[in-house]
Coordinates of C-alpha atoms in Angstrom, one line a residue:
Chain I
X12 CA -25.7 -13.9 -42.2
X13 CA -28.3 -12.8 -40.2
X14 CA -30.5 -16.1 -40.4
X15 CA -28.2 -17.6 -37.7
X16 CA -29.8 -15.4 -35.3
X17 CA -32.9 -17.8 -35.6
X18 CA -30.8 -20.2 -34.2
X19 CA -31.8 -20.6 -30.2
X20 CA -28.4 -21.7 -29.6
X21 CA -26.8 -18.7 -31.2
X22 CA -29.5 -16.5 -29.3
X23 CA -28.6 -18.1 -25.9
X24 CA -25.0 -17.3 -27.1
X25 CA -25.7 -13.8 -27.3
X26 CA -26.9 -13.5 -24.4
X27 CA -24.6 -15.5 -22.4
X28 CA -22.2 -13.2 -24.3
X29 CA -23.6 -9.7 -23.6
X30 CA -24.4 -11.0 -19.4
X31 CA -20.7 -12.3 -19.0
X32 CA -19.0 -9.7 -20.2
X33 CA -21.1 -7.0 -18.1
X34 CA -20.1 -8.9 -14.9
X35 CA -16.2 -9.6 -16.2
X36 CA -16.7 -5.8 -16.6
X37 CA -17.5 -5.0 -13.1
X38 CA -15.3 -7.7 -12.0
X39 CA -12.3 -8.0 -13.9
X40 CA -11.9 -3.9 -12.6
X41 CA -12.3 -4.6 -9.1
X42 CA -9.6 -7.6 -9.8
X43 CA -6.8 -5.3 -11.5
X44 CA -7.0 -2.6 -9.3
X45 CA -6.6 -5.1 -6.6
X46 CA -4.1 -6.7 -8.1
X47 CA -4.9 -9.7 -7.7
X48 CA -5.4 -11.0 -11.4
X49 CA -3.2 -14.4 -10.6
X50 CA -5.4 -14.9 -7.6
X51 CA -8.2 -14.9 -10.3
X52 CA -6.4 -17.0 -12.5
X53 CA -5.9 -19.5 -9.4
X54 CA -9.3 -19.7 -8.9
X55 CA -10.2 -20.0 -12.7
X56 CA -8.3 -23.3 -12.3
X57 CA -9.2 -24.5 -9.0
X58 CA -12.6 -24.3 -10.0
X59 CA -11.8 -27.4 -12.4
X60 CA -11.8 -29.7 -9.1
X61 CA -15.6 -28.6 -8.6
X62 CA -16.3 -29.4 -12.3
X63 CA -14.6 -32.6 -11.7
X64 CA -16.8 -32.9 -8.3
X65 CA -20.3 -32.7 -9.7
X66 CA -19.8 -34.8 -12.8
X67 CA -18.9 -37.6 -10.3
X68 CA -21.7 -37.2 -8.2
X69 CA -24.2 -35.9 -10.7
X70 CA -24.6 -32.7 -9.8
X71 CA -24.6 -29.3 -11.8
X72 CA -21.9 -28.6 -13.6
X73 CA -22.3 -24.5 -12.5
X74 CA -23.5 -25.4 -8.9
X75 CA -20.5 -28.0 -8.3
X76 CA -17.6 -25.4 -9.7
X77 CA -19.3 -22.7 -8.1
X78 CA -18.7 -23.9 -4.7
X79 CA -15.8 -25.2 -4.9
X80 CA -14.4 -22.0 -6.7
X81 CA -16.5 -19.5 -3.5
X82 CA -14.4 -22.4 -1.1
X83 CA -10.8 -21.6 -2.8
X84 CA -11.8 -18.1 -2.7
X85 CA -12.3 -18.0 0.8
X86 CA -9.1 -19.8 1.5
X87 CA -7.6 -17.7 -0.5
X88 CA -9.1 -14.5 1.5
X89 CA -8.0 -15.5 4.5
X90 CA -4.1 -16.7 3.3
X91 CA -3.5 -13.6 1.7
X92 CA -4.7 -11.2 4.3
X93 CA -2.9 -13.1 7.2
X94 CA 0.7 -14.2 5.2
X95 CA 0.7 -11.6 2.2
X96 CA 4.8 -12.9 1.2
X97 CA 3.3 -16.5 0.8
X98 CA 0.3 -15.6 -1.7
X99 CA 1.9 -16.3 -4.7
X100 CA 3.7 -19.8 -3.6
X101 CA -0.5 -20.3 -2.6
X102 CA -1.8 -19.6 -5.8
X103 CA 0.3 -21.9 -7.3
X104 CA -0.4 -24.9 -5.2
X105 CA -4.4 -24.3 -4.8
X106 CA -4.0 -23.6 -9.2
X107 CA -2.7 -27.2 -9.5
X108 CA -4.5 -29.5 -7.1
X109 CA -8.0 -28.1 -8.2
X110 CA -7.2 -29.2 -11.8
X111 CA -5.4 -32.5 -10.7
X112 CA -9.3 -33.2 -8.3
X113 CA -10.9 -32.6 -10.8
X114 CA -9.0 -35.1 -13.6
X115 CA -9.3 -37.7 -11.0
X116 CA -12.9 -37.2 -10.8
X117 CA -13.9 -37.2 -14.1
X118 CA -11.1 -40.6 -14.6
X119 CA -13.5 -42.2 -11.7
X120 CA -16.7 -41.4 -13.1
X121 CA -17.8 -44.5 -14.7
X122 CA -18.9 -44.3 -18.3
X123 CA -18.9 -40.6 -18.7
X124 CA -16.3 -38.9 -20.8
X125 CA -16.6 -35.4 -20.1
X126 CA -15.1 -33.3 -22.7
X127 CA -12.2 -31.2 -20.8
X128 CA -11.8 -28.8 -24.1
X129 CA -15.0 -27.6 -23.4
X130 CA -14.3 -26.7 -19.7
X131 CA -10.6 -25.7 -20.8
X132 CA -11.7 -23.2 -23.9
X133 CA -15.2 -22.3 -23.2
X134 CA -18.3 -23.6 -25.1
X135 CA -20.5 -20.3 -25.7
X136 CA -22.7 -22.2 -28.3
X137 CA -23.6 -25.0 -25.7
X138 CA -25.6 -22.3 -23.3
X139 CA -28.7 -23.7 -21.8
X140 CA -31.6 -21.6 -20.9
X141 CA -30.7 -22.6 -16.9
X142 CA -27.5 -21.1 -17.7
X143 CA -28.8 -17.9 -18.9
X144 CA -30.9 -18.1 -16.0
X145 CA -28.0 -18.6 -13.7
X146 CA -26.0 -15.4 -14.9
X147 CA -28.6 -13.3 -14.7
X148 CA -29.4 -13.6 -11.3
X149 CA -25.1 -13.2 -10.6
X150 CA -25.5 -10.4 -12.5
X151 CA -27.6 -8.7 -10.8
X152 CA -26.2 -9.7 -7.0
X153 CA -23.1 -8.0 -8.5
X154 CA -24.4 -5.2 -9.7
X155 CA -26.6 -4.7 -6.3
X156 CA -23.6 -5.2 -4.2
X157 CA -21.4 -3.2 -6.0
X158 CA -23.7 -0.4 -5.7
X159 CA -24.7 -0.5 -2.3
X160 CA -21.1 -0.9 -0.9
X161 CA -19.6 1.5 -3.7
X162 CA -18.0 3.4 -1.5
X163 CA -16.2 0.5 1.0
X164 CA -15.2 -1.2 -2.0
X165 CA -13.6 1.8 -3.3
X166 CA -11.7 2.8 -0.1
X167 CA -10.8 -1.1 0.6
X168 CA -9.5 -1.5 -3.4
X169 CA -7.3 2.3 -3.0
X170 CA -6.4 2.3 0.3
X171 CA -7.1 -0.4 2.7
X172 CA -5.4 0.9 5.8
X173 CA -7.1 3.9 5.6
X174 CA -10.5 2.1 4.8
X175 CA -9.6 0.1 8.2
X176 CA -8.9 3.0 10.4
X177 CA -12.4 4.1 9.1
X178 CA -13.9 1.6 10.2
X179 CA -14.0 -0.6 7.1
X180 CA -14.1 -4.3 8.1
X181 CA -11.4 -4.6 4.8
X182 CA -11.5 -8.4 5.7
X183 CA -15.5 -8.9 5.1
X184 CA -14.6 -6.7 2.1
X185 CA -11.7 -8.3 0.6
X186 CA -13.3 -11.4 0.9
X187 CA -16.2 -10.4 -0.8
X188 CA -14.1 -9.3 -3.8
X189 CA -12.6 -12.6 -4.4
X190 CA -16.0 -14.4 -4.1
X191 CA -17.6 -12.3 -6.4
X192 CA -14.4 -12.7 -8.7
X193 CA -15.0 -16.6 -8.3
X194 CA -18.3 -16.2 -9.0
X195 CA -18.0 -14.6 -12.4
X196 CA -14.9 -16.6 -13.2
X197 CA -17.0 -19.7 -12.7
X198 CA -19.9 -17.9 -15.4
X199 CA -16.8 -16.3 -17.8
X200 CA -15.4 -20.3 -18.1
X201 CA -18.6 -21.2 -20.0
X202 CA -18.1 -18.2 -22.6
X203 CA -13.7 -18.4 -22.9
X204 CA -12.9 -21.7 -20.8
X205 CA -10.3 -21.7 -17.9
X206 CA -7.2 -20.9 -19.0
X207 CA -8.5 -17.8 -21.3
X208 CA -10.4 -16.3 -18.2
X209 CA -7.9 -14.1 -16.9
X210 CA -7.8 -12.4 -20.5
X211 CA -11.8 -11.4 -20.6
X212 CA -11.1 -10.1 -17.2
X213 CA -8.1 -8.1 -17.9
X214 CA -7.5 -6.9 -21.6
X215 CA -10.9 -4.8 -22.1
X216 CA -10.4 -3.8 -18.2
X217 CA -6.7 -2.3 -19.3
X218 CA -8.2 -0.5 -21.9
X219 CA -11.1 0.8 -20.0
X220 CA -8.8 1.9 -16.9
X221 CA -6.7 4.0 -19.6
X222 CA -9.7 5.7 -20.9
X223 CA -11.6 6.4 -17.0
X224 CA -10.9 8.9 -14.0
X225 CA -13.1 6.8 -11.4
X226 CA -13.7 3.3 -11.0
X227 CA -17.5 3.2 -11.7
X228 CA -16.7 4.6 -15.4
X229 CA -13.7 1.9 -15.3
X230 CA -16.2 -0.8 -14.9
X231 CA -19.1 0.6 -17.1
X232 CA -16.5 0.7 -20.1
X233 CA -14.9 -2.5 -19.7
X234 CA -17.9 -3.9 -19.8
X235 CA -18.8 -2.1 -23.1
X236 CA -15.4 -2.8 -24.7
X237 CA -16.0 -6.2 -23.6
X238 CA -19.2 -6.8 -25.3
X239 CA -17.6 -5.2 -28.1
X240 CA -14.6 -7.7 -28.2
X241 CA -17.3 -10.7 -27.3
X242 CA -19.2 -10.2 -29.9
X243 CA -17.1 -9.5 -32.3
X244 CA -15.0 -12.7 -31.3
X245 CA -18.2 -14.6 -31.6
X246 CA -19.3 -13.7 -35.2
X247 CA -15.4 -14.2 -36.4
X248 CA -15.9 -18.0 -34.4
X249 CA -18.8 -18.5 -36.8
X250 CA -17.8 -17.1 -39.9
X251 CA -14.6 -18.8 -40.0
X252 CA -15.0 -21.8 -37.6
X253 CA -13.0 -21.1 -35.1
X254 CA -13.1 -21.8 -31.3
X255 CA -15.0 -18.9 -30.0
X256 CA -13.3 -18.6 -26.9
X257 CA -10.0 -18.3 -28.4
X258 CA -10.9 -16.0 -30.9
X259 CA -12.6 -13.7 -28.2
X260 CA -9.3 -13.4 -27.2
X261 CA -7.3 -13.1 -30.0
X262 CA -10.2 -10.3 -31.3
X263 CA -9.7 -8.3 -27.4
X264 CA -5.9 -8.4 -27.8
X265 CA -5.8 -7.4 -31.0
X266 CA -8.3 -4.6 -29.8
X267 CA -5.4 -3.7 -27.2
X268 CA -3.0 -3.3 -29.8
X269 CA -4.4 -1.1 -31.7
X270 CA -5.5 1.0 -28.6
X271 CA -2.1 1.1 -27.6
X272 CA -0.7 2.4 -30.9
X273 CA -3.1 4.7 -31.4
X274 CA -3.2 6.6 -27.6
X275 CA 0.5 6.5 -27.9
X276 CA 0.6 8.3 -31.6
X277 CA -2.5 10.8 -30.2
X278 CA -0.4 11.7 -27.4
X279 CA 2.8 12.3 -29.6
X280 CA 0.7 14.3 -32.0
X281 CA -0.4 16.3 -28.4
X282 CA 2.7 16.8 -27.6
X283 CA 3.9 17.8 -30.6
X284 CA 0.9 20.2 -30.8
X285 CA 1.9 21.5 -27.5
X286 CA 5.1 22.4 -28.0
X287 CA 4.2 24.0 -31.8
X288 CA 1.9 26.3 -29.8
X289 CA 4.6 27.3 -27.5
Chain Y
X153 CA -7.9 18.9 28.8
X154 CA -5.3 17.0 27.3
X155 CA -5.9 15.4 24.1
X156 CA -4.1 12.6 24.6
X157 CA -2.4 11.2 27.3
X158 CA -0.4 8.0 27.6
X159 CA 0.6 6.2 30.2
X160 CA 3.2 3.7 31.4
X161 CA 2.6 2.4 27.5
X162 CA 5.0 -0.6 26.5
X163 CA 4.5 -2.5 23.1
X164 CA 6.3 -5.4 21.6
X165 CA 6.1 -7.3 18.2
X166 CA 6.9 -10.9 19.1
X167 CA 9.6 -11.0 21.9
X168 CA 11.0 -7.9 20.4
X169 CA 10.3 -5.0 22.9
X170 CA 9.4 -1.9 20.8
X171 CA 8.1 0.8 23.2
X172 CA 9.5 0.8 26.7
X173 CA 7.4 3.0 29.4
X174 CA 6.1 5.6 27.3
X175 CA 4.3 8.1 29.1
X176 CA 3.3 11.6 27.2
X177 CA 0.4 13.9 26.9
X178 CA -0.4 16.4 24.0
X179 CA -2.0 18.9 24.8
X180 CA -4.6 21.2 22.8
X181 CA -3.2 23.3 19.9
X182 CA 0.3 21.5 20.6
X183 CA 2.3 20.9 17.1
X184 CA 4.6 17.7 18.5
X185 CA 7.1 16.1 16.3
X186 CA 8.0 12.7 17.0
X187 CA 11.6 11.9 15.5
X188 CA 13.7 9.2 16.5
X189 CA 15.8 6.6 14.3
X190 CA 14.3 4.3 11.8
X191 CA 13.0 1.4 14.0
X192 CA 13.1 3.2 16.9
X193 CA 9.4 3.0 17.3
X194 CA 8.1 6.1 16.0
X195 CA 5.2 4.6 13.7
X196 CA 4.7 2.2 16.0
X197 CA 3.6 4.7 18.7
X198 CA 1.4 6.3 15.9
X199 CA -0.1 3.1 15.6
X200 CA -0.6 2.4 18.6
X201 CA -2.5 6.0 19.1
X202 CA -5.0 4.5 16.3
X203 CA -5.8 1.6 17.9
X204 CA -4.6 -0.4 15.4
X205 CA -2.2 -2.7 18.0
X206 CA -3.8 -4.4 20.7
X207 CA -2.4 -2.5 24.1
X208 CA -0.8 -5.0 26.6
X209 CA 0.7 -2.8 29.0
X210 CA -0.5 0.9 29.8
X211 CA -3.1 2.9 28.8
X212 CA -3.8 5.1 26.4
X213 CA -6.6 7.9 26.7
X214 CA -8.3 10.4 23.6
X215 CA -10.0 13.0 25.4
X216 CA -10.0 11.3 29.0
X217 CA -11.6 8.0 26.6
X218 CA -10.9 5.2 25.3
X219 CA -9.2 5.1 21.7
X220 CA -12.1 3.0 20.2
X221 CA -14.7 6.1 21.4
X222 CA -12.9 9.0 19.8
X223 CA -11.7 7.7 16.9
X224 CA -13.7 9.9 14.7
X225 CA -11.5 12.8 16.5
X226 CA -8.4 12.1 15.0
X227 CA -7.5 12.6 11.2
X228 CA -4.4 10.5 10.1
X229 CA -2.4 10.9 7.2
X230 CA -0.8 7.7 6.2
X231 CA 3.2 7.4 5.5
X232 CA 3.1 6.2 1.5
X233 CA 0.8 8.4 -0.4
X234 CA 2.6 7.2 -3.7
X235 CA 0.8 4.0 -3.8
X236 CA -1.8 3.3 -6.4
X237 CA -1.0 6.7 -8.3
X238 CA -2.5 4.4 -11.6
X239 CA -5.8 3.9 -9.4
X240 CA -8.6 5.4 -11.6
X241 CA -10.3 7.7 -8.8
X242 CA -10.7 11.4 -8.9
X243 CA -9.1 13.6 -6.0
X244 CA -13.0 14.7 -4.3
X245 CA -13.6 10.7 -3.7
X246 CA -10.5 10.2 -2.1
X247 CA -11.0 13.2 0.5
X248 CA -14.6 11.7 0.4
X249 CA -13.2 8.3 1.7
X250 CA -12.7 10.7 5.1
X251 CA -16.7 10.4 5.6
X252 CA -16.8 6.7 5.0
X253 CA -16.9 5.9 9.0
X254 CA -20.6 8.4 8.9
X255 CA -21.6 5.5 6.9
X256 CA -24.6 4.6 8.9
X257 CA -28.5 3.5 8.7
X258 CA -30.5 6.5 8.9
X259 CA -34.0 5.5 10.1
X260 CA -35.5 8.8 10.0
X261 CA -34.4 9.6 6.4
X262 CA -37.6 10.1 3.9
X263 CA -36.0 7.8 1.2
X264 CA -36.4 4.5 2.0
X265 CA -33.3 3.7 0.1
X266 CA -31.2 6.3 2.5
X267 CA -33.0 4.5 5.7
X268 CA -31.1 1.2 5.0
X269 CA -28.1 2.1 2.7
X270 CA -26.2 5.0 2.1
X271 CA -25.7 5.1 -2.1
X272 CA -23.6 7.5 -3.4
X273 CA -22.4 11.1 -2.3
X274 CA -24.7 13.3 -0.2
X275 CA -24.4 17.0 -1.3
X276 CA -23.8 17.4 2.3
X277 CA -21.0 15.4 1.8
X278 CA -19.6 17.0 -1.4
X279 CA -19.8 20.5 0.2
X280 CA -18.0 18.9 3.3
X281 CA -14.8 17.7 0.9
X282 CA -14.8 20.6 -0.6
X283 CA -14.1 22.6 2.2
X284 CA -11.4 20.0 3.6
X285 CA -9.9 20.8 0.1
X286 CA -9.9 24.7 0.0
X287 CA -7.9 24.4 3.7
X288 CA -5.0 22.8 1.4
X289 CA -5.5 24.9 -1.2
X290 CA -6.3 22.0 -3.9
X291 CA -9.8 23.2 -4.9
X292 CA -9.2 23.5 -8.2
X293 CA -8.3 20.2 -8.7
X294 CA -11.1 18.7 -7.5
X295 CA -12.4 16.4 -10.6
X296 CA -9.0 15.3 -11.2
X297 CA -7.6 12.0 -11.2
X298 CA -5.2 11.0 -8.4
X299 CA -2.6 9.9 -10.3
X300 CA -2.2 13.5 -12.6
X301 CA -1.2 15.2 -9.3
X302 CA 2.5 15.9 -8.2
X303 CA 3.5 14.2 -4.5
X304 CA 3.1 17.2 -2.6
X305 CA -0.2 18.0 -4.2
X306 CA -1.3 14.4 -3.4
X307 CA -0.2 14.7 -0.3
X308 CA -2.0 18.0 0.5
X309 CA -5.0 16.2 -1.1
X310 CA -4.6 13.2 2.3
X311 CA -4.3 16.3 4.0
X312 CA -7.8 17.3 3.3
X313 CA -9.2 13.6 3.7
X314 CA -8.1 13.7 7.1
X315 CA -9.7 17.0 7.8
X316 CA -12.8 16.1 6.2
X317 CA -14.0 14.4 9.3
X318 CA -13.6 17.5 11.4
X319 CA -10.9 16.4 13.7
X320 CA -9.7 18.4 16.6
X321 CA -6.1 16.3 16.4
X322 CA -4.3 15.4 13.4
X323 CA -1.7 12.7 12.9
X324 CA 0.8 12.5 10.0
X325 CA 3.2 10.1 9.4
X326 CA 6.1 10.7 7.4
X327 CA 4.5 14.0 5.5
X328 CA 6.9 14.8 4.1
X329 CA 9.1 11.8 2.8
X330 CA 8.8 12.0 -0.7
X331 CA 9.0 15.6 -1.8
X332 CA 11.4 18.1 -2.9
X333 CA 11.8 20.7 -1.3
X334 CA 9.6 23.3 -2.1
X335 CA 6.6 21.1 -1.0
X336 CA 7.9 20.1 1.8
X337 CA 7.9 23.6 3.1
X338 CA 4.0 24.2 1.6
X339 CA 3.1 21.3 3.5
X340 CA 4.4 22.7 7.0
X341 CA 3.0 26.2 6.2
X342 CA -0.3 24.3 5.5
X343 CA 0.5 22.2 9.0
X344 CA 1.3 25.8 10.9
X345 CA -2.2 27.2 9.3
X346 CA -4.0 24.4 10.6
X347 CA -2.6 24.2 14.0
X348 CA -4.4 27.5 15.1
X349 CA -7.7 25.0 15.3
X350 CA -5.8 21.7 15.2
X351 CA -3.5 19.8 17.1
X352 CA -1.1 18.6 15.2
X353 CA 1.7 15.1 15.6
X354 CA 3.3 14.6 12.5
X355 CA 6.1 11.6 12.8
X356 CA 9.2 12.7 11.0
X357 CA 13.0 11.5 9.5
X358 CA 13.5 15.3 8.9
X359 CA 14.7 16.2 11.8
X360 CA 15.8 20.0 11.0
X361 CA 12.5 21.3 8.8
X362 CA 10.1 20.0 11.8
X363 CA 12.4 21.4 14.7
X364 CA 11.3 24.9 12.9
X365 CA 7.7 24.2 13.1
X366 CA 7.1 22.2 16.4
X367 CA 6.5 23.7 19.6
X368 CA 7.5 20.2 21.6
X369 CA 9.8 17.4 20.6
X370 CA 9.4 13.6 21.6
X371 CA 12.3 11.7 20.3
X372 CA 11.8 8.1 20.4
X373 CA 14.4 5.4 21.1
X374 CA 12.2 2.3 22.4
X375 CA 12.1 5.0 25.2
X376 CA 10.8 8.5 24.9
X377 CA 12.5 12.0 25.5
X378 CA 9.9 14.8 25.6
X379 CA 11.3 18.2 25.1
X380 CA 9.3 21.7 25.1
X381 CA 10.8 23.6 22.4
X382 CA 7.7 26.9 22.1
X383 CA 9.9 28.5 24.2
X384 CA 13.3 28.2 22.9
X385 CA 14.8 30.1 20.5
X386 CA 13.5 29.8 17.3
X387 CA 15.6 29.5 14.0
X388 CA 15.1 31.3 11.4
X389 CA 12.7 28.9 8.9
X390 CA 12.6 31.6 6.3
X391 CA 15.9 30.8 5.7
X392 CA 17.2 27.9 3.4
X393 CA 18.3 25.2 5.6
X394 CA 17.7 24.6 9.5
X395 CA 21.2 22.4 10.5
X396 CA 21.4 19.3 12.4
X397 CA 24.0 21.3 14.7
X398 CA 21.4 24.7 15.3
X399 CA 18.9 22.0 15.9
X400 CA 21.2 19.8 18.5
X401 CA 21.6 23.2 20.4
X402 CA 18.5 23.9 20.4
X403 CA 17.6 20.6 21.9
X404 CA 20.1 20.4 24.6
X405 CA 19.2 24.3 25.8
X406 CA 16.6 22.4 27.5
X407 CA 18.4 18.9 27.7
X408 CA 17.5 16.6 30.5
X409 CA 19.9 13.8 32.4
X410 CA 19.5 10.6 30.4
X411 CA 18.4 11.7 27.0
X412 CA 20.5 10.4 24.5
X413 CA 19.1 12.6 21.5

């Protein structure tokens, strides 16, 4: 089993593996606690036109869905925090005309067949080294900027009035959220695709904000648990040739399942405990 | 000095007039309840206080300056302190979220970190919260999440995040609004303590529990009625229940022409 590790490809997995899910981590917290996991999903989609984008023009592929994903982001930003009732109606627009850009452009560019699946389930054994290269540096932006506005973040994410009677500029902030949520959304497609995104940045993150008391141990533990579920997803992908993205997935809800069961049969034992005692 | 004075203020969203020719000062050590019907303009007038509406009409002056200077002077407790009870965050860094504005480059500091960014809690800080905490009584509860607390306990714990800027006024809206009984009347005790170093403003719906504790009245109706209640007889709040009718009596003992409260 453990001669596949020779493999660069499976190394570069690994990687890409253990530096996605430390960022979906960090991310995918800041993202439920905002609420605003459709507005991720959105993105996750939109982000399809940039794909489309640079393989027409031959740019790439992380540098074209990048900016177009940071571009929806912004728009999204600024729709939300000015017409808050329309967000949802938004999402859904900005979701489908970023995937139907991006089919056109891949339909115009001669002679190339990009392979959608890849971009729609995530390809983790197809990591280059500039793509490692590329997640790093993310990661660490995050984690810098996450650290140095700690506190802003926090007061924006609980209580954003508040943070703006403070002082907070809450827009700046906000803003930055999303971005950084397009960011890692754009790195997360490689490992689960598009449409599984919004799972790697919510199932370990449910878990992890059921098992913390402040946000910074919320994000260090999802981005254990999700490490956990990536890996785990990844050697079940091998071992039984499956699509890895999927069975990341499948492997993290599964995980929640069995979380779920066994808090809620610890708590009744508590309980039960408790009232013994009494 | 007063603490705040307003002047000839008018405020409308839209075409909708809101405020009409508010004028009112509050004086230091004052406890003034502002009660009114629902969108007769009482939060608006709060907001308006913080600077967070754009004044058209009139003026409005914190300690003889402008709101945008003194800011840091006035504490506010928001109206819905049930929101986000899931929110992973432990009760010390939400008071803590009452420093945030202190949030500033320190060139002199020793660590260069410090002299661009301010990371993390200074013990300073800590020590600081803690203190706004004991004042509500909640120090025990210090490392506990938010959401574990009961509604009066969380609101005690906004309480102390408004305090732990040092203000000399504090404004609360709606303090009250979602709590039985019993923590209602904490939360005024806690108000009355505070007011011997504090001025207090709290915007309330419950009309006969504030009447008990304020020494002036401003009922709000698009226009305002200012009443000084501190010396009026005072009703018995030891006892169960302050009524409507005891409070309407007590109001119009001083009753002007025009009020309609």
């Amino acid at each position: 089993m453990l001669e596949i590790l020779s493999f660069e490809f499976m190394q570069n997995a690994i990687v890409a593996g253990l530096l996605v899910s430390i960022a979906s981590g960090i991310i995918g917290s800041l993202i439920v606690v905002n609420r605003m996991v459709f507005l991720a999903g959105g993105i996750a989609h939109t982000s399809y036109g940039g794909i489309g984008l640079a393989v027409y023009f031959g740019l790439p592929i992380f540098l074209g869905a990048s900016l177009f994903a940071v571009g929806a982001a912004i728009l999204m930003a600024a729709v939300t925090l000015n017409q808050r009732d329309k967000t949802d109606t938004f999402i859904g627009l900005i979701w489908a005309v970023g995937m139907a850009v991006g089919i056109v452009f891949v339909d115009m560019t001669p002679g190339y067949n990009v392979d959608l699946m890849s971009y729609l389930f995530g390809s983790i054994l197809a990591v280059s080294n500039a793509d490692i290269w590329y997640m790093s540096a993310l990661l660490v932006v995050i984690v810098a900027i996450v650290t140095i506005f700690y506190r802003q973040i926090l007061a924006v994410s609980y209580d954003s009035e508040y943070a703006k009677l403070r002082g907070v500029d809450v827009r700046f902030f906000y803003t930055l959220i999303l971005v950084m949520s397009a960011l890692t959304v754009v790195i997360a497609i490689k490992i689960v695709g598009l449409i599984l995104v919004i799972a790697l940045l919510t199932i370990p993150v449910y878990i992890g904000e059921k098992l913390s008391s402040s946000l910074a141990t919320m994000m260090a533990m999802s981005g254990i648990l999700s490490t956990i579920f990536t890996f785990l997803g990844l050697f079940l992908s091998y071992s039984y040739d499956i699509t890895s993205g999927a069975s990341i997935i499948l492997v993290s809800a599964l995980s929640l399942l069995l979380f779920l069961v066994l808090n809620n049969t610890m708590r009744k034992i508590f309980n039960t405990v408790k009232k013994i005692k009494k | 000095m007063s603490v705040i004075d307003i002047r000839g203020l008018s405020f409308a969203y839209d075409e909708q007039l809101v405020l009409e020719n508010i004028n009112l000062t509050v004086k230091q050590q004052d406890f003034l309840a502002i009660i009114g019907p629902n969108g007769g303009g009482k939060s608006t007038l709060l907001q308006t206080i913080l600077g967070m509406h754009e004044i058209k009409k009139g003026n409005i002056k914190i300690f003889g300056q402008d709101i945008s200077k003194n800011l840091a002077k006035i504490g506010y407790v928001p109206q819905n302190t049930n929101i986000n009870t899931n929110f992973p965050i432990k009760v010390i860094e939400v008071v803590l979220m009452g420093h945030i504005q202190e949030y500033e480059k320190n060139p002199t500091d020793k660590n260069w970190l410090k002299r661009y960014f301010h990371i993390g809690y200074d013990k300073d800080e800590i020590s600081c919260a803690k203190r706004a905490l004991r004042q509500v009584g909640m120090e025990r509860f210090a490392y506990q999440k938010i959401g574990t607390l009961s509604g009066g306990q969380r609101q005690r714990v906004m309480i102390a995040r408004a305090l732990c800027s040092m203000p000399s006024v504090l404004l609360l809206d709606e303090p009250t609004a979602s709590i039985d009984t019993d923590g209602q009347k904490q939360i005024y005790e806690l108000l009355k303590k505070l007011n011997k170093t504090i001025t207090i403003i709290v915007v309330s719906h419950d009309i006969s529990v504030i009447v008990g504790y304020a020494s002036k009245v401003a009922h709000i109706n698009k226009t305002l009625n200012y009443h000084d209640i501190s010396q009026a007889a005072r009703p018995n709040i030891d006892g169960e229940h302050f009524c409507e009718v005891e409070m309407l009596q007590l109001l119009s003992s001083k009753h002007q022409k025009g009020c309609e409260c």
